Coordinates of C-alpha atoms in Angstrom, one line a residue:
M272 CA 34.1 -0.7 47.3
Q273 CA 31.6 -1.3 44.3
T274 CA 29.4 1.8 43.9
R275 CA 25.7 2.5 43.1
R276 CA 24.3 6.0 42.4
I277 CA 21.7 8.4 44.3
G278 CA 20.7 11.1 41.9
D279 CA 23.5 12.4 40.2
R280 CA 26.3 11.2 42.7
S281 CA 28.3 7.8 42.6
V282 CA 28.6 6.4 46.2
S283 CA 29.7 3.3 47.9
A284 CA 27.5 0.5 48.1
I285 CA 27.2 0.4 51.7
G286 CA 26.4 3.5 53.7
L287 CA 26.7 4.4 57.5
G288 CA 23.6 5.0 59.3
G289 CA 24.7 7.7 61.9
M290 CA 21.8 7.2 64.3
P291 CA 23.4 5.0 67.1
L292 CA 26.2 7.6 67.5
S293 CA 24.0 10.2 68.9
I294 CA 20.8 8.3 70.5
E295 CA 20.3 5.9 73.9
G296 CA 23.3 4.0 74.7
R297 CA 25.5 6.3 72.3
P298 CA 29.5 6.0 72.6
D299 CA 31.3 8.9 73.8
R300 CA 32.7 11.2 71.6
D301 CA 36.0 9.7 70.8
Q302 CA 35.0 6.8 70.0
A303 CA 32.3 8.4 67.1
I304 CA 34.9 9.9 65.7
R305 CA 37.1 7.2 65.1
T306 CA 33.6 4.8 64.2
V307 CA 33.2 7.8 61.1
H308 CA 36.9 7.6 60.1
A309 CA 36.9 3.7 60.0
A310 CA 34.3 4.3 57.7
L311 CA 36.1 6.1 55.5
D312 CA 38.8 4.1 55.7
A313 CA 36.9 1.0 54.2
G314 CA 35.8 3.1 51.2
V315 CA 31.9 4.3 52.9
T316 CA 31.5 7.5 51.1
F317 CA 27.8 7.8 51.7
I318 CA 26.4 8.7 55.5
D319 CA 22.9 9.4 56.8
T320 CA 22.0 11.3 59.3
A321 CA 19.2 13.5 60.5
D322 CA 17.7 16.6 62.8
A323 CA 16.3 14.0 65.0
Y324 CA 19.5 11.7 66.0
H325 CA 19.5 12.9 69.5
R326 CA 19.4 11.9 73.1
D327 CA 18.2 14.7 75.2
A328 CA 16.3 17.7 75.0
G329 CA 17.7 20.8 73.8
E330 CA 20.5 18.9 71.4
A331 CA 18.4 18.8 68.3
G332 CA 21.4 18.0 65.7
H333 CA 23.7 16.2 67.6
N334 CA 24.5 13.5 65.1
E335 CA 25.2 16.4 62.5
E336 CA 27.5 18.1 64.1
L337 CA 29.1 14.9 65.2
I338 CA 29.4 13.9 61.6
A339 CA 30.2 17.4 60.3
A340 CA 33.0 17.3 63.0
A341 CA 34.1 13.8 62.0
L342 CA 34.5 14.7 58.3
S343 CA 36.0 18.0 58.9
S344 CA 39.1 16.7 60.8
R345 CA 39.7 14.5 58.0
G346 CA 39.9 17.2 55.2
S347 CA 40.2 16.4 51.4
D348 CA 39.5 12.5 52.6
A349 CA 36.2 13.5 53.0
D350 CA 35.5 15.5 49.8
E351 CA 33.7 13.0 48.0
V352 CA 31.0 11.8 51.0
L353 CA 27.3 12.4 50.1
V354 CA 25.9 13.3 53.7
A355 CA 22.3 13.0 53.5
T356 CA 20.2 14.4 56.5
K357 CA 16.5 14.4 57.4
A358 CA 13.8 16.5 58.8
G359 CA 10.3 16.5 59.7
H360 CA 10.5 13.9 62.7
L361 CA 11.3 15.2 66.2
R362 CA 12.6 14.1 69.9
P363 CA 11.1 15.7 72.4
G364 CA 13.3 14.2 74.9
D365 CA 11.6 11.6 76.7
G366 CA 11.8 8.8 74.0
T367 CA 9.4 9.4 72.2
W368 CA 8.6 10.5 67.9
T369 CA 6.8 13.2 66.9
Q370 CA 6.3 14.9 63.2
D371 CA 5.7 17.8 62.0
G372 CA 5.4 18.9 58.1
R373 CA 4.6 21.8 57.8
P374 CA 6.8 23.4 55.2
E375 CA 7.7 26.3 56.9
H376 CA 9.5 24.1 59.7
L377 CA 11.0 22.0 56.9
K378 CA 12.2 25.0 54.8
A379 CA 13.4 26.0 58.3
A380 CA 15.0 23.0 59.5
A381 CA 16.4 22.6 56.1
K382 CA 18.8 25.7 56.6
E383 CA 19.5 25.1 60.3
S384 CA 21.0 21.2 59.1
A385 CA 23.1 23.1 56.8
R386 CA 24.7 25.2 59.4
R387 CA 25.2 22.1 61.4
L388 CA 26.5 20.4 58.6
G389 CA 29.0 23.4 57.6
V390 CA 27.9 23.5 54.0
E391 CA 26.2 25.7 51.7
A392 CA 23.7 23.3 50.2
I393 CA 23.1 19.7 51.5
G394 CA 23.9 17.0 49.3
L395 CA 20.2 15.0 49.9
H396 CA 17.7 16.1 52.0
Q397 CA 14.7 13.7 52.8
F398 CA 11.5 14.3 54.4
H399 CA 11.8 12.1 57.4
R400 CA 8.1 10.7 58.1
P401 CA 4.9 11.5 56.7
D402 CA 2.7 14.1 59.0
P403 CA -1.1 12.9 59.5
E404 CA -1.9 16.8 59.9
V405 CA -0.2 18.0 56.8
P406 CA -1.4 17.2 53.2
Y407 CA 1.7 14.9 52.0
A408 CA 1.5 17.4 49.0
E409 CA 2.4 20.3 51.0
S410 CA 5.2 18.7 52.6
I411 CA 7.0 17.7 49.4
G412 CA 6.3 21.3 48.3
A413 CA 8.6 22.7 50.6
L414 CA 11.2 20.3 48.9
V415 CA 10.9 21.9 45.8
E416 CA 11.5 25.3 47.2
L417 CA 14.4 24.2 49.0
L418 CA 15.8 23.0 45.7
D419 CA 14.8 25.6 43.5
E420 CA 16.7 27.9 46.4
G421 CA 19.6 26.2 46.3
V422 CA 19.9 25.2 50.0
I423 CA 19.7 21.5 49.0
R424 CA 20.8 19.7 45.9
M425 CA 18.9 16.3 46.0
A426 CA 15.6 15.7 47.3
G427 CA 14.4 12.3 49.3
I428 CA 11.4 10.7 51.2
S429 CA 11.4 8.0 54.0
N430 CA 8.7 6.0 55.7
A431 CA 7.0 6.4 52.6
N432 CA 4.3 4.2 50.6
L433 CA 3.6 3.4 47.1
S434 CA 1.3 6.2 46.6
Q435 CA 3.4 8.6 48.6
I436 CA 6.5 7.9 46.5
D437 CA 4.5 8.6 43.2
E438 CA 3.1 11.6 44.9
A439 CA 6.2 12.7 45.8
D440 CA 8.1 12.3 42.6
E441 CA 5.0 13.6 41.3
V442 CA 5.3 17.6 42.7
L443 CA 9.4 17.3 42.5
G444 CA 8.4 17.2 38.7
G445 CA 10.7 14.0 38.6
R446 CA 13.6 14.9 40.9
L447 CA 12.8 12.7 43.4
A448 CA 16.5 11.1 44.0
S449 CA 15.6 8.6 47.1
V450 CA 13.2 6.7 49.0
Q451 CA 14.4 5.7 53.0
N452 CA 12.3 3.0 54.2
Q453 CA 12.5 0.1 56.9
F454 CA 14.0 -3.0 55.0
S455 CA 15.3 -6.6 56.6
P456 CA 14.8 -9.9 56.4
R457 CA 12.8 -9.1 60.1
F458 CA 11.0 -6.4 57.7
R459 CA 10.5 -7.1 54.6
S460 CA 6.9 -5.2 53.9
S461 CA 8.5 -2.4 52.0
E462 CA 9.0 -4.6 49.1
E463 CA 6.8 -3.3 46.7
E464 CA 8.1 0.0 47.4
L465 CA 11.8 -1.5 46.6
R466 CA 10.2 -2.5 43.2
R467 CA 8.8 0.9 42.3
C468 CA 12.2 2.5 43.1
A469 CA 13.8 0.1 41.0
E470 CA 11.5 1.0 38.2
K471 CA 11.8 4.7 38.7
D472 CA 15.7 4.4 39.0
V473 CA 15.4 6.0 42.3
A474 CA 17.7 5.4 45.3
F475 CA 16.1 2.9 48.0
L476 CA 18.0 3.2 51.2
P477 CA 17.0 0.6 53.7
W478 CA 17.3 1.8 57.3
S479 CA 18.0 -0.9 60.1
P480 CA 18.7 -3.1 56.9
L481 CA 20.2 -5.9 59.9
G482 CA 16.8 -5.7 61.5
G483 CA 17.4 -3.0 64.3
I484 CA 19.9 -1.9 66.9
A485 CA 18.7 -5.1 69.6
N486 CA 18.4 -7.6 66.6
A487 CA 21.3 -7.8 64.2
A488 CA 23.2 -10.1 66.6
D489 CA 20.1 -12.6 66.5
L490 CA 19.9 -12.7 62.7
A491 CA 21.1 -16.4 62.5
A492 CA 19.3 -17.2 65.3
N493 CA 16.1 -15.8 63.5
H494 CA 17.2 -17.0 59.9
A495 CA 18.2 -20.3 59.0
E496 CA 18.8 -19.7 55.8
L497 CA 21.0 -16.6 56.3
A498 CA 22.5 -18.8 59.2
A499 CA 23.1 -21.7 56.7
V500 CA 24.5 -19.2 53.8
A501 CA 27.0 -17.5 56.3
E502 CA 28.5 -21.2 57.0
E503 CA 28.7 -21.7 53.2
T504 CA 30.6 -18.7 52.7
G505 CA 32.3 -18.0 55.5
A506 CA 31.2 -14.6 55.7
S507 CA 29.0 -13.7 59.0
P508 CA 24.9 -13.4 58.6
Q509 CA 25.1 -9.6 58.7
Q510 CA 27.5 -9.4 55.8
V511 CA 25.6 -12.2 53.9
T512 CA 22.4 -10.3 54.6
L513 CA 23.7 -7.3 53.3
A514 CA 25.1 -8.6 50.5
W515 CA 21.4 -9.9 49.9
E516 CA 20.2 -6.7 49.6
L517 CA 22.5 -5.4 47.6
S518 CA 21.5 -8.1 45.0
L519 CA 17.6 -7.0 45.0
A520 CA 18.0 -3.9 43.0
D521 CA 20.9 -1.9 41.6
V522 CA 19.3 1.1 43.5
V523 CA 19.6 -0.5 46.7
V524 CA 22.3 1.3 49.3
P525 CA 21.7 0.0 52.8
I526 CA 22.8 1.9 55.5
P527 CA 23.6 -0.4 58.3
G528 CA 24.3 2.1 62.0
A529 CA 27.5 1.6 64.0
S530 CA 28.8 2.6 67.1
R531 CA 32.2 0.8 66.8
P532 CA 34.8 0.9 64.6
E533 CA 34.7 -2.9 63.9
S534 CA 31.1 -2.8 63.0
V535 CA 31.6 -0.6 59.9
R536 CA 34.9 -2.5 58.8
S537 CA 32.9 -5.7 58.8
S538 CA 29.5 -4.2 57.2
A539 CA 31.5 -2.7 54.4
V540 CA 33.6 -6.1 53.2
A541 CA 29.3 -7.0 52.8
A542 CA 29.7 -4.8 49.1
E543 CA 32.4 -7.9 48.3
L544 CA 30.3 -10.6 48.8
T545 CA 29.4 -12.7 46.0
L546 CA 26.5 -15.2 46.6
S547 CA 25.2 -17.2 44.0
A548 CA 22.0 -17.3 42.4
E549 CA 20.9 -20.4 44.4
Q550 CA 21.5 -18.8 47.7
L551 CA 20.2 -15.6 46.7
A552 CA 16.7 -17.7 45.6
R553 CA 17.0 -19.5 49.6
L554 CA 17.3 -16.2 50.9
S555 CA 14.4 -14.1 49.2
A556 CA 12.2 -17.3 49.9
S557 CA 12.7 -17.7 53.6

């Protein structure tokens, strides 16, 4: 698989989003482990998780522990995998999401994530979502402390706008490694943030790159040009979507979620799909 860079790490151009393995509708543990292993077999070396990726109250870190177990069971096969996790978003267990961007929470959460992942230092740790009750610079300041203390090796942000990207990079002293925002053919409002990341040489990690769990199967029905290009190339609409996103900038690393090995294998193929300039232009204009 072709590679991209996140900070000082080389990773697969297509990553794995771990959230579907732990939230509502999640598979059983055996299938979840097989899905992660299928990702490794397909050449995936970047996995995204978060302490908030769980379903029920009292099981914070479910996805982190699952990813850690899957990687541990593969031994040295997983040595090159970069695992990114996040803190600052919470799930009380009633289906809702809340925020906690207090520095003390973020620092404690990162240390718990490192423990669950079984690592001395987290490869990439991201502030999950801005907390309107906490000044953004204070939340990012916690990442600075975590970097300086060696709890995390790289710092990133998620669900950020242009001014927050600039502010985070300034507070971090130019050490911002990644921005993880929603981006797909269905949700393109982060195009300016993607361009800013390209200008700064900061990795841009589209979450829900296929439009979300409930919408990925309907890409062709909802986007005529995707369907047309898929027909022309013999690829699936999902693979065309990922290939298009990769073409937008060298800093883009999509992280499609998966709960089945078959889905992982299908997504990984997109990294080798070549679309013509004319096809890419049609997709971008649609």
